[in-house]
Amino acid sequence: MSVQRLWTRGAIYLVLVAFALYYAMPIYVLIITGLKPYKDVSMLRMWELPQGLYFDSFTTAWGLVSPNFRTSVMITIPAALISSMIGSINGYVFAKWRFRGADTLFILFLVGMFLPYQGILIPLVLTLQKLSLYGTLAGLILTHCIFGIPITALLFRGYYASIPNELMDAGKIDGCGFFGLYRHILLPISMPAFAVVLLWQFTTIWNDYLIGLVVLSNPVQAPVMVAVKNTAGSFSVDWNVQMSAALIAAAPTVIVYLLLGKLFMRGLLAGALKG
Amino acid sequence: MSGTEGMSRRSFLRLLGVGTTMTVLAACAPAAAPAADAPAADAAAPAADATVADAGKLEIFSWWTAGGEVEGLNNMFEIYKRDYPDVEIINAALAAQGAGQGGEMKALLETRMIGGDPPESFQVHLGRELIDSHVVADRMEPLDDLYASEGYNDIFPADLMSVILYDGHPWSVPVNIHRSNLMWYRPSKLEAIGADAPPANWDEFFTMADALKEQGLPGIALSGTGGNGHTMESVILSVFGAEDWPKLFDGTIGWDDPRMTQALEIMNRLYDYAQPDYLSQSGADVNDVMMADDGPLLMISGDWLHGYFKSKEFTDYTWAASPGTESTYLLLSDSFGLPKGVKNRDNAVNWLKVCGSKEGQDAFNPIKGSIPARTDADPSLYDEYQLWAMEQWKTQTLVGSLQHGAAAKQSFLLDYDLALNDMVATRDVAATQAALVVAAEEAAFGQ
Amino acid sequence: MANNTVTVSGERGSAASPIQSTRKRWWRWLSGDMILAFLVLLPSIIAVAIFIYGFIGWTFYISMSDWKSSIPDFTFVGLKNWTRLVNDRRFQMDMRNHLFYAIGFIGQCIVIGFTLATLLDQKIKGEGLFRTLFIFPFAVSGIVTGVTWQWLMQPSTGINLIFAKLGMGWFRPTWHANIEYGIWAVSIAAAWQFSGYVMALYLAGLRGIPAELREAAAIDGAGTWALYRYIIIPLLMPVTFTVFVLTGMNSIRIFDVVAALGGPGPGNSIDSLALNMFQTTFGAYRFSLGAAIGSVMMFLAIFLVVPYLMSMQRETER
C-alpha cells in the first residue's frame, strides 16, 4: 500500500513539475530576450542564454513606459476598488434579495460580458463627450466600472449564494435591515471574494489596451500597455526592449497576485463559512 | 467571528500595502507627471508649464514610435521648438504594428474626427489613403496657399505632384519618400550558383531559384501572415509597367485583364521557392530569415530594410530595383495635412512648413532611412543607399504604391491583402483574381 | 453507488428548501427592504442599459444602414450587409474558427484547471510555489502572450527545437501556421494564459468543500473515483458555471492573441470575429458591415450561451 502510495505521490509531483515547465517556458523566453543586446536577438536563437547580462533594454524600456505606467496606476487602483464595491453590493442583491425578475436581470447583465469592445468605440466616445468625460481619467474609470458590472456581479453573487441563509436569518432576528445585513454579516466575510474580484478587475483593467487608448483620446496619456506596444517601430521591432517593457508592465499584476493570492486561497478556508 | 474580523483587518492592511507599493513605483517614474490634463510626451516633448500654454498646443499624431523614426520626428520637433518656443508639442505617437495596417491608430483618429476633436496634424500616407479616408469626408483644408507661399509646386517633382493633387488641390505635405519596389539580394548566394548579376526579370529569377533549389536553398523570402501584398505589387508593376500601373486604379484597365492572371501566376509560383516555414512567419520575422546562413537569395522589401540590416551588423547584401521594374520608382510617402476645425490652426500651419522645409526634411530623412521629397537636399547628410535612391528619384518614372496607401483607397487595400492571404492557402489563381475583380468593382475606380 | 448520490443530493435538497421558504418570509416581512434592494441595483441597471444595451442597439441599427466610407450614411438598407456577411468566405471561416477555438480553449481550461487543482489539493509540498507559477501567465497581457507564443510556435525553432532535443524530431507540427488546424494552436496559447486562473478558482472551490463530506463518503466506502464523480464534481458545479461564463466570454471576444499571432493567418485560418470587425470598421471604413459582425458576436452570446447559462444556473441552484 505504501509503495503504491509512493508511486502515486511521485506521479503527482511529476505532473506538477511538467506543468510548471509548461507555464514557465514562455516566461523564460521573455526574460532572456529582455537581457540580450539588440543585435543578438533572433527568433532562431531564442533559447540561447545571453552572453553576459545586459540590463540596457530594461533601462531603455523603463524610460519609455514610465509616464504611462503612472497613468495606469492612477486608473487601475480606483477603477478596480470602485467596481469591486459596486460588484459586491450588486452580488448581494442578486444572491439574497431576489425580487421578481432579479434572475432575468442577472442573465441580462451577463450578456454584457460578451460585448465586443472593438465594435462600440464610436458610441462610447460620443456618449462620454455628451457627459463631458471624454479624454479624462474619470471618464475612463467610469467606463471600466460600468463594463465591470457584469463580471463583478457574477463573481460576488456566486460567493454570497454559498453563504447559508441561516446566517442572514440570525442577523434578521438581531434587527438588521438591508444595509445592516450587508454591513454586519456579509461584508466582514467578503474578503476572499474581494480578493478574487480585485485580482480579476485589476488584471483586466491593467492589461486593457483599446478602451484606455480611445477614451483618453491620446497615446501620450494612454495606459502602459499602449506604451509597451509603442516600443516597436513600423517596420522593425526591438524585441529585447519590447520584452523588457512587457515584463515591467506585468510587474504590478504579478505583485498584486503575490499579495492577494494567499488571501484568495486561504480566505475561503477561514471564518464563518464553516461555522 | 473574532477570527474573521482579524482576518479582514489584515486583508485591508494588505490591500493598503498594494496601494502603497503602487504609489512608490509610480513615484519612481523619472518623467514629469503625465496627468490627463497636462500630458508629457517622451524625452522629446517634456510637459510645458502653465506660462507657455498661451501660445497653445501642437498635437501631432503619427505611428513613429521607435527605430530611427522617432529620432527623425524629434529632430523636426527640435526645429519647431527653436522657431516657436512658446508652443507646447504633444507627440501623440502610436505604433502601427499589430492588428493590421495600424488599426488602433486609425480607430483612435476616427473616433477623434467623428467626435469633432481632430489633432492639429496627423501622419497619413500620401495619396488615396488621405483622400478617400479624410478629404472626401470634407475633413481637410486644401493647402494651395501654403504650397504657393513655400514654393512647393516647383520643389517637388512633377510626377509627385500628380500623386499629391486631388480635385486640383494639394491636401498634405510629404515629408519623406520610401521606395517599395526594391530587391535585396545576397552576393554570396549568387556566387553559390555561379551567377554574376541579380535577376533582371522574374524568368531569370526562376532559373536561378531552380539552381538554388538543387542545393537545397530557398530562392525568395516570403511571409505567410502578411507582407505578400508588398511583393505582389512589385510583381504587378513588372508585368504592367509604369505607364499602365495607374490605369489599374482609375478604371481604365480592369483587374480581369489577362496580364493580371500572369502576375498572379508568377506570385503563385514564388511560393514554391520560398523558405520552408514561410507560412508561420510574419513580415518582421522574414527580415531575420533573410540573414540566416541557409537563407534565400533575395527578398522584395522597401528601403527601410537597409537600416534594419545595418543595425544587426549584417553585411552580405546589396540592392537593386525589383525584377522587371528597372526604371520605375514605386513610391510611398508619409505626409501631414491640416484637419478642419483644429484648435490651434496657426501652430498646425507652422508645423506643415517645418515638414516641407529643406531643413526639416534634411533633419528627418537621414536617420529615418528615406529620402526627402524635395529635390534640393544636402547630399552630404545621406548614406550610400540614400544617395543612390536620390539619383533614381530624379530620373525615373514615379508611381504611387498600392500596398502603402498611395494608389488606392483603404477598403481596396484590405480586400487586396485578404485575397492574397487566401491565395497563400488555396494557391488558386482564378479564385484570387475573381476576388480582386469584385474588390475593384466595389472600390469603383475612376468614378 | 446510487445510495451515495441520493444521500448527497438529498442533503443539498434539504439545504435548498429553507431558502425557498425564507424567500417567501422575507418578501412578507421586508418588502420595504426589497424595494431598497432594487433601488441599490438601479444605478447599475441604468448604466448597463445605456452602455451595454444602448450600444448593442446602436450597433444593430448601424448594421442596417449604408455606412461604408468615412462619411456616415444612415440610409436604411435592411439586411443588405447581413446578406453580404453570410456569403463572405472570411466570415464563414470565422464561425468555424470560433467553434474549434471554443472547444479547444474551454476544454483545456477546464481539464487543466481542474486536474491541477485536484493535484494541488493533495497536501503538496511547495504548493504556494506551484500555484504562483501556474497563475503567473494570467498577469501577462494578451498581446505579449501572442508575441511570445508566435516565437515558441515557429516550426524551425521554439518548441519544435525541444522536441528535436528529446529525440522526437519526427514530431514537427507547424502550429498556428497550419491552414487546417492552426486555430487549435491559438487555443493552446490562450489556454496557457488562462488555465492557471481556472486552476485557482477550482482550488478555492475544493477548499470550500467541508472535510466532513469527504469523510462521510469514505465511511460509506466510496473510492476516489466515486468521491469525485458523485460528490466533488457536482459540488463544484457553481465553479464550473463561473469558469464556463469566463472562458465562453473569451472565446467570443478573442482578439489580442490572434492579432499578435499574425491573424487573420493564411486563408483566414486563425481569424476571429473581433479582428475581422476591427479591420472591416477601421481598416476599410465599412462601418455598417463591421457593425453587423459585432451584432453577430452579441447574437452568439444571446442564442448560444444564454440558454446554457440559464439551464446551468437552474441546475446549480437545485
PDB file of C-alpha atoms in Angstrom, chain B residues 168-386:
ATOM      1  CA  GLY B 168      -6.838  70.296 -58.314  1.00  0.00           C
ATOM      2  CA  HIS B 169      -5.712  70.997 -54.739  1.00  0.00           C
ATOM      3  CA  PRO B 170      -2.896  69.714 -52.546  1.00  0.00           C
ATOM      4  CA  TRP B 171      -4.125  68.259 -49.224  1.00  0.00           C
ATOM      5  CA  SER B 172      -0.951  67.370 -47.368  1.00  0.00           C
ATOM      6  CA  VAL B 173       2.788  67.990 -47.274  1.00  0.00           C
ATOM      7  CA  PRO B 174       5.018  64.958 -47.975  1.00  0.00           C
ATOM      8  CA  VAL B 175       7.950  64.768 -45.596  1.00  0.00           C
ATOM      9  CA  ASN B 176       9.754  61.714 -46.958  1.00  0.00           C
ATOM     10  CA  ILE B 177       9.857  59.218 -49.787  1.00  0.00           C
ATOM     11  CA  HIS B 178      10.315  55.482 -49.434  1.00  0.00           C
ATOM     12  CA  ARG B 179      10.685  53.096 -52.315  1.00  0.00           C
ATOM     13  CA  SER B 180       8.660  49.900 -52.403  1.00  0.00           C
ATOM     14  CA  ASN B 181       9.974  48.053 -55.493  1.00  0.00           C
ATOM     15  CA  LEU B 182      13.375  47.025 -54.254  1.00  0.00           C
ATOM     16  CA  MET B 183      15.104  43.675 -54.327  1.00  0.00           C
ATOM     17  CA  TRP B 184      17.557  42.924 -51.523  1.00  0.00           C
ATOM     18  CA  TYR B 185      19.865  40.107 -52.529  1.00  0.00           C
ATOM     19  CA  ARG B 186      22.878  38.285 -51.160  1.00  0.00           C
ATOM     20  CA  PRO B 187      26.065  38.217 -53.271  1.00  0.00           C
ATOM     21  CA  SER B 188      27.194  35.022 -51.511  1.00  0.00           C
ATOM     22  CA  LYS B 189      24.124  33.187 -52.815  1.00  0.00           C
ATOM     23  CA  LEU B 190      24.692  34.467 -56.338  1.00  0.00           C
ATOM     24  CA  GLU B 191      28.218  33.145 -56.086  1.00  0.00           C
ATOM     25  CA  ALA B 192      26.924  29.768 -54.923  1.00  0.00           C
ATOM     26  CA  ILE B 193      25.143  29.292 -58.251  1.00  0.00           C
ATOM     27  CA  GLY B 194      27.846  30.956 -60.313  1.00  0.00           C
ATOM     28  CA  ALA B 195      25.774  33.970 -61.345  1.00  0.00           C
ATOM     29  CA  ASP B 196      27.349  37.406 -61.539  1.00  0.00           C
ATOM     30  CA  ALA B 197      24.288  39.644 -61.602  1.00  0.00           C
ATOM     31  CA  PRO B 198      20.932  39.624 -59.812  1.00  0.00           C
ATOM     32  CA  PRO B 199      17.844  38.603 -61.825  1.00  0.00           C
ATOM     33  CA  ALA B 200      16.681  41.345 -64.183  1.00  0.00           C
ATOM     34  CA  ASN B 201      13.237  39.809 -64.549  1.00  0.00           C
ATOM     35  CA  TRP B 202      11.156  37.050 -62.986  1.00  0.00           C
ATOM     36  CA  ASP B 203      12.090  34.470 -65.651  1.00  0.00           C
ATOM     37  CA  GLU B 204      15.736  34.911 -64.755  1.00  0.00           C
ATOM     38  CA  PHE B 205      14.815  34.618 -61.117  1.00  0.00           C
ATOM     39  CA  PHE B 206      13.082  31.284 -61.595  1.00  0.00           C
ATOM     40  CA  THR B 207      16.139  29.903 -63.432  1.00  0.00           C
ATOM     41  CA  MET B 208      18.375  30.962 -60.544  1.00  0.00           C
ATOM     42  CA  ALA B 209      15.901  29.717 -57.964  1.00  0.00           C
ATOM     43  CA  ASP B 210      15.878  26.278 -59.589  1.00  0.00           C
ATOM     44  CA  ALA B 211      19.668  26.178 -59.315  1.00  0.00           C
ATOM     45  CA  LEU B 212      19.431  27.111 -55.636  1.00  0.00           C
ATOM     46  CA  LYS B 213      16.743  24.536 -55.071  1.00  0.00           C
ATOM     47  CA  GLU B 214      19.156  21.843 -56.237  1.00  0.00           C
ATOM     48  CA  GLN B 215      21.437  22.946 -53.404  1.00  0.00           C
ATOM     49  CA  GLY B 216      18.501  22.862 -51.012  1.00  0.00           C
ATOM     50  CA  LEU B 217      18.292  26.621 -50.672  1.00  0.00           C
ATOM     51  CA  PRO B 218      15.219  28.839 -50.963  1.00  0.00           C
ATOM     52  CA  GLY B 219      15.067  31.483 -53.665  1.00  0.00           C
ATOM     53  CA  ILE B 220      12.962  34.171 -52.015  1.00  0.00           C
ATOM     54  CA  ALA B 221      11.872  35.159 -48.519  1.00  0.00           C
ATOM     55  CA  LEU B 222       8.092  35.418 -48.217  1.00  0.00           C
ATOM     56  CA  SER B 223       5.684  35.820 -45.347  1.00  0.00           C
ATOM     57  CA  GLY B 224       2.585  33.746 -44.824  1.00  0.00           C
ATOM     58  CA  THR B 225       0.958  36.199 -42.447  1.00  0.00           C
ATOM     59  CA  GLY B 226       1.322  39.495 -44.225  1.00  0.00           C
ATOM     60  CA  GLY B 227       3.787  41.222 -46.475  1.00  0.00           C
ATOM     61  CA  ASN B 228       2.839  39.357 -49.629  1.00  0.00           C
ATOM     62  CA  GLY B 229       0.870  42.345 -50.801  1.00  0.00           C
ATOM     63  CA  HIS B 230       4.177  44.150 -50.863  1.00  0.00           C
ATOM     64  CA  THR B 231       5.907  41.517 -53.015  1.00  0.00           C
ATOM     65  CA  MET B 232       2.830  41.249 -55.219  1.00  0.00           C
ATOM     66  CA  GLU B 233       2.721  44.925 -56.077  1.00  0.00           C
ATOM     67  CA  SER B 234       6.253  44.718 -57.439  1.00  0.00           C
ATOM     68  CA  VAL B 235       5.211  41.698 -59.498  1.00  0.00           C
ATOM     69  CA  ILE B 236       2.164  43.513 -60.854  1.00  0.00           C
ATOM     70  CA  LEU B 237       4.305  46.529 -61.704  1.00  0.00           C
ATOM     71  CA  SER B 238       6.785  44.321 -63.554  1.00  0.00           C
ATOM     72  CA  VAL B 239       4.005  42.904 -65.727  1.00  0.00           C
ATOM     73  CA  PHE B 240       2.034  46.088 -66.388  1.00  0.00           C
ATOM     74  CA  GLY B 241       4.838  48.648 -66.436  1.00  0.00           C
ATOM     75  CA  ALA B 242       4.825  52.189 -65.101  1.00  0.00           C
ATOM     76  CA  GLU B 243       2.560  53.507 -67.816  1.00  0.00           C
ATOM     77  CA  ASP B 244      -0.302  51.084 -67.228  1.00  0.00           C
ATOM     78  CA  TRP B 245       0.079  50.855 -63.438  1.00  0.00           C
ATOM     79  CA  PRO B 246      -2.023  53.954 -62.644  1.00  0.00           C
ATOM     80  CA  LYS B 247      -4.707  52.755 -65.064  1.00  0.00           C
ATOM     81  CA  LEU B 248      -5.434  49.833 -62.756  1.00  0.00           C
ATOM     82  CA  PHE B 249      -6.688  52.390 -60.254  1.00  0.00           C
ATOM     83  CA  ASP B 250      -8.627  54.784 -62.477  1.00  0.00           C
ATOM     84  CA  GLY B 251     -10.922  52.220 -64.057  1.00  0.00           C
ATOM     85  CA  THR B 252      -9.153  52.198 -67.445  1.00  0.00           C
ATOM     86  CA  ILE B 253      -7.749  48.701 -67.044  1.00  0.00           C
ATOM     87  CA  GLY B 254      -9.869  46.058 -65.356  1.00  0.00           C
ATOM     88  CA  TRP B 255      -8.500  43.644 -62.786  1.00  0.00           C
ATOM     89  CA  ASP B 256      -9.735  40.820 -65.007  1.00  0.00           C
ATOM     90  CA  ASP B 257      -7.010  41.723 -67.503  1.00  0.00           C
ATOM     91  CA  PRO B 258      -5.045  38.648 -68.691  1.00  0.00           C
ATOM     92  CA  ARG B 259      -1.845  40.340 -67.565  1.00  0.00           C
ATOM     93  CA  MET B 260      -3.187  40.233 -64.002  1.00  0.00           C
ATOM     94  CA  THR B 261      -3.585  36.475 -64.398  1.00  0.00           C
ATOM     95  CA  GLN B 262       0.028  36.369 -65.499  1.00  0.00           C
ATOM     96  CA  ALA B 263       1.141  38.399 -62.469  1.00  0.00           C
ATOM     97  CA  LEU B 264      -0.826  36.163 -60.102  1.00  0.00           C
ATOM     98  CA  GLU B 265       0.727  33.091 -61.683  1.00  0.00           C
ATOM     99  CA  ILE B 266       4.209  34.485 -61.050  1.00  0.00           C
ATOM    100  CA  MET B 267       3.266  35.175 -57.445  1.00  0.00           C
ATOM    101  CA  ASN B 268       1.765  31.734 -57.057  1.00  0.00           C
ATOM    102  CA  ARG B 269       4.964  30.187 -58.390  1.00  0.00           C
ATOM    103  CA  LEU B 270       7.082  32.223 -55.982  1.00  0.00           C
ATOM    104  CA  TYR B 271       5.651  30.323 -53.027  1.00  0.00           C
ATOM    105  CA  ASP B 272       7.313  27.179 -54.363  1.00  0.00           C
ATOM    106  CA  TYR B 273      10.686  28.865 -53.882  1.00  0.00           C
ATOM    107  CA  ALA B 274      10.047  30.424 -50.502  1.00  0.00           C
ATOM    108  CA  GLN B 275      11.822  29.418 -47.286  1.00  0.00           C
ATOM    109  CA  PRO B 276      10.329  26.228 -45.772  1.00  0.00           C
ATOM    110  CA  ASP B 277       8.362  27.764 -42.905  1.00  0.00           C
ATOM    111  CA  TYR B 278       7.155  30.926 -44.572  1.00  0.00           C
ATOM    112  CA  LEU B 279       3.550  30.222 -43.594  1.00  0.00           C
ATOM    113  CA  SER B 280       4.261  30.814 -39.913  1.00  0.00           C
ATOM    114  CA  GLN B 281       6.438  33.879 -40.383  1.00  0.00           C
ATOM    115  CA  SER B 282       5.301  37.457 -40.220  1.00  0.00           C
ATOM    116  CA  GLY B 283       6.694  40.315 -42.256  1.00  0.00           C
ATOM    117  CA  ALA B 284       9.094  41.228 -39.436  1.00  0.00           C
ATOM    118  CA  ASP B 285      10.268  37.607 -38.968  1.00  0.00           C
ATOM    119  CA  VAL B 286      11.183  37.406 -42.636  1.00  0.00           C
ATOM    120  CA  ASN B 287      13.903  40.021 -42.153  1.00  0.00           C
ATOM    121  CA  ASP B 288      15.663  37.565 -39.828  1.00  0.00           C
ATOM    122  CA  VAL B 289      15.185  34.677 -42.247  1.00  0.00           C
ATOM    123  CA  MET B 290      16.997  36.724 -44.869  1.00  0.00           C
ATOM    124  CA  MET B 291      20.083  36.917 -42.651  1.00  0.00           C
ATOM    125  CA  ALA B 292      20.251  33.189 -41.837  1.00  0.00           C
ATOM    126  CA  ASP B 293      23.102  31.114 -43.293  1.00  0.00           C
ATOM    127  CA  ASP B 294      20.663  28.926 -45.162  1.00  0.00           C
ATOM    128  CA  GLY B 295      18.569  31.946 -46.099  1.00  0.00           C
ATOM    129  CA  PRO B 296      17.239  32.762 -49.547  1.00  0.00           C
ATOM    130  CA  LEU B 297      18.818  34.635 -52.438  1.00  0.00           C
ATOM    131  CA  LEU B 298      16.584  37.671 -52.211  1.00  0.00           C
ATOM    132  CA  MET B 299      13.540  39.351 -50.820  1.00  0.00           C
ATOM    133  CA  ILE B 300      11.323  42.169 -52.022  1.00  0.00           C
ATOM    134  CA  SER B 301      11.098  44.870 -49.408  1.00  0.00           C
ATOM    135  CA  GLY B 302      11.030  48.606 -49.033  1.00  0.00           C
ATOM    136  CA  ASP B 303      14.155  50.592 -48.286  1.00  0.00           C
ATOM    137  CA  TRP B 304      13.588  50.506 -44.510  1.00  0.00           C
ATOM    138  CA  LEU B 305      15.264  47.081 -44.652  1.00  0.00           C
ATOM    139  CA  HIS B 306      18.617  48.823 -45.173  1.00  0.00           C
ATOM    140  CA  GLY B 307      18.515  50.389 -41.721  1.00  0.00           C
ATOM    141  CA  TYR B 308      17.442  47.091 -40.165  1.00  0.00           C
ATOM    142  CA  PHE B 309      20.334  45.148 -41.704  1.00  0.00           C
ATOM    143  CA  LYS B 310      22.780  47.826 -40.609  1.00  0.00           C
ATOM    144  CA  SER B 311      21.506  47.725 -37.031  1.00  0.00           C
ATOM    145  CA  LYS B 312      22.006  43.944 -36.985  1.00  0.00           C
ATOM    146  CA  GLU B 313      25.538  44.331 -38.406  1.00  0.00           C
ATOM    147  CA  PHE B 314      24.608  42.142 -41.350  1.00  0.00           C
ATOM    148  CA  THR B 315      26.761  42.778 -44.423  1.00  0.00           C
ATOM    149  CA  ASP B 316      26.078  40.089 -47.015  1.00  0.00           C
ATOM    150  CA  TYR B 317      23.544  42.069 -49.033  1.00  0.00           C
ATOM    151  CA  THR B 318      23.070  44.649 -51.712  1.00  0.00           C
ATOM    152  CA  TRP B 319      20.095  46.025 -53.594  1.00  0.00           C
ATOM    153  CA  ALA B 320      18.570  46.781 -56.978  1.00  0.00           C
ATOM    154  CA  ALA B 321      15.144  47.540 -58.393  1.00  0.00           C
ATOM    155  CA  SER B 322      12.867  44.510 -58.100  1.00  0.00           C
ATOM    156  CA  PRO B 323      12.927  42.253 -61.192  1.00  0.00           C
ATOM    157  CA  GLY B 324      11.404  43.871 -64.265  1.00  0.00           C
ATOM    158  CA  THR B 325      10.865  47.324 -62.722  1.00  0.00           C
ATOM    159  CA  GLU B 326      14.245  48.827 -63.581  1.00  0.00           C
ATOM    160  CA  SER B 327      13.186  52.376 -64.487  1.00  0.00           C
ATOM    161  CA  THR B 328      10.207  52.867 -62.181  1.00  0.00           C
ATOM    162  CA  TYR B 329      10.179  54.330 -58.668  1.00  0.00           C
ATOM    163  CA  LEU B 330       7.217  52.832 -56.813  1.00  0.00           C
ATOM    164  CA  LEU B 331       6.910  55.387 -54.065  1.00  0.00           C
ATOM    165  CA  LEU B 332       5.237  55.740 -50.755  1.00  0.00           C
ATOM    166  CA  SER B 333       5.319  58.873 -48.722  1.00  0.00           C
ATOM    167  CA  ASP B 334       4.409  59.937 -45.225  1.00  0.00           C
ATOM    168  CA  SER B 335       2.686  63.272 -45.182  1.00  0.00           C
ATOM    169  CA  PHE B 336       0.973  65.677 -42.824  1.00  0.00           C
ATOM    170  CA  GLY B 337      -2.263  67.529 -43.515  1.00  0.00           C
ATOM    171  CA  LEU B 338      -4.436  70.185 -41.925  1.00  0.00           C
ATOM    172  CA  PRO B 339      -7.761  68.977 -40.497  1.00  0.00           C
ATOM    173  CA  LYS B 340     -10.682  71.396 -40.425  1.00  0.00           C
ATOM    174  CA  GLY B 341     -11.621  72.822 -37.060  1.00  0.00           C
ATOM    175  CA  VAL B 342      -8.339  72.344 -35.215  1.00  0.00           C
ATOM    176  CA  LYS B 343      -7.897  74.346 -32.021  1.00  0.00           C
ATOM    177  CA  ASN B 344      -4.586  75.967 -32.962  1.00  0.00           C
ATOM    178  CA  ARG B 345      -4.610  76.449 -36.701  1.00  0.00           C
ATOM    179  CA  ASP B 346      -1.527  78.717 -36.842  1.00  0.00           C
ATOM    180  CA  ASN B 347       0.534  76.174 -34.942  1.00  0.00           C
ATOM    181  CA  ALA B 348      -0.590  73.497 -37.373  1.00  0.00           C
ATOM    182  CA  VAL B 349       0.326  75.548 -40.449  1.00  0.00           C
ATOM    183  CA  ASN B 350       3.742  76.296 -38.953  1.00  0.00           C
ATOM    184  CA  TRP B 351       4.224  72.570 -38.412  1.00  0.00           C
ATOM    185  CA  LEU B 352       3.463  71.883 -42.070  1.00  0.00           C
ATOM    186  CA  LYS B 353       6.072  74.496 -43.006  1.00  0.00           C
ATOM    187  CA  VAL B 354       8.680  72.631 -40.950  1.00  0.00           C
ATOM    188  CA  CYS B 355       7.635  69.369 -42.623  1.00  0.00           C
ATOM    189  CA  GLY B 356       8.037  70.822 -46.083  1.00  0.00           C
ATOM    190  CA  SER B 357      11.215  72.816 -45.455  1.00  0.00           C
ATOM    191  CA  LYS B 358      14.651  71.756 -46.651  1.00  0.00           C
ATOM    192  CA  GLU B 359      15.882  71.944 -43.060  1.00  0.00           C
ATOM    193  CA  GLY B 360      13.034  69.809 -41.748  1.00  0.00           C
ATOM    194  CA  GLN B 361      13.400  67.145 -44.417  1.00  0.00           C
ATOM    195  CA  ASP B 362      17.178  67.031 -44.017  1.00  0.00           C
ATOM    196  CA  ALA B 363      16.700  66.628 -40.259  1.00  0.00           C
ATOM    197  CA  PHE B 364      14.202  63.814 -40.625  1.00  0.00           C
ATOM    198  CA  ASN B 365      15.280  61.676 -43.550  1.00  0.00           C
ATOM    199  CA  PRO B 366      18.944  60.805 -42.941  1.00  0.00           C
ATOM    200  CA  ILE B 367      18.046  58.960 -39.761  1.00  0.00           C
ATOM    201  CA  LYS B 368      14.720  57.585 -40.995  1.00  0.00           C
ATOM    202  CA  GLY B 369      16.406  55.925 -43.980  1.00  0.00           C
ATOM    203  CA  SER B 370      14.157  57.549 -46.542  1.00  0.00           C
ATOM    204  CA  ILE B 371      14.912  60.373 -48.943  1.00  0.00           C
ATOM    205  CA  PRO B 372      13.435  63.881 -48.975  1.00  0.00           C
ATOM    206  CA  ALA B 373      10.508  64.624 -51.231  1.00  0.00           C
ATOM    207  CA  ARG B 374      12.290  67.855 -52.150  1.00  0.00           C
ATOM    208  CA  THR B 375      14.880  67.730 -54.906  1.00  0.00           C
ATOM    209  CA  ASP B 376      17.308  70.186 -53.255  1.00  0.00           C
ATOM    210  CA  ALA B 377      18.528  68.106 -50.276  1.00  0.00           C
ATOM    211  CA  ASP B 378      22.083  68.299 -48.943  1.00  0.00           C
ATOM    212  CA  PRO B 379      23.783  65.090 -50.196  1.00  0.00           C
ATOM    213  CA  SER B 380      26.488  65.121 -47.534  1.00  0.00           C
ATOM    214  CA  LEU B 381      23.948  64.036 -44.907  1.00  0.00           C
ATOM    215  CA  TYR B 382      22.894  60.785 -46.572  1.00  0.00           C
ATOM    216  CA  ASP B 383      24.291  57.261 -46.775  1.00  0.00           C
ATOM    217  CA  GLU B 384      25.189  55.185 -49.815  1.00  0.00           C
ATOM    218  CA  TYR B 385      21.705  53.763 -50.326  1.00  0.00           C
ATOM    219  CA  GLN B 386      20.026  57.139 -49.975  1.00  0.00           C
TER     220      GLN B 386
END
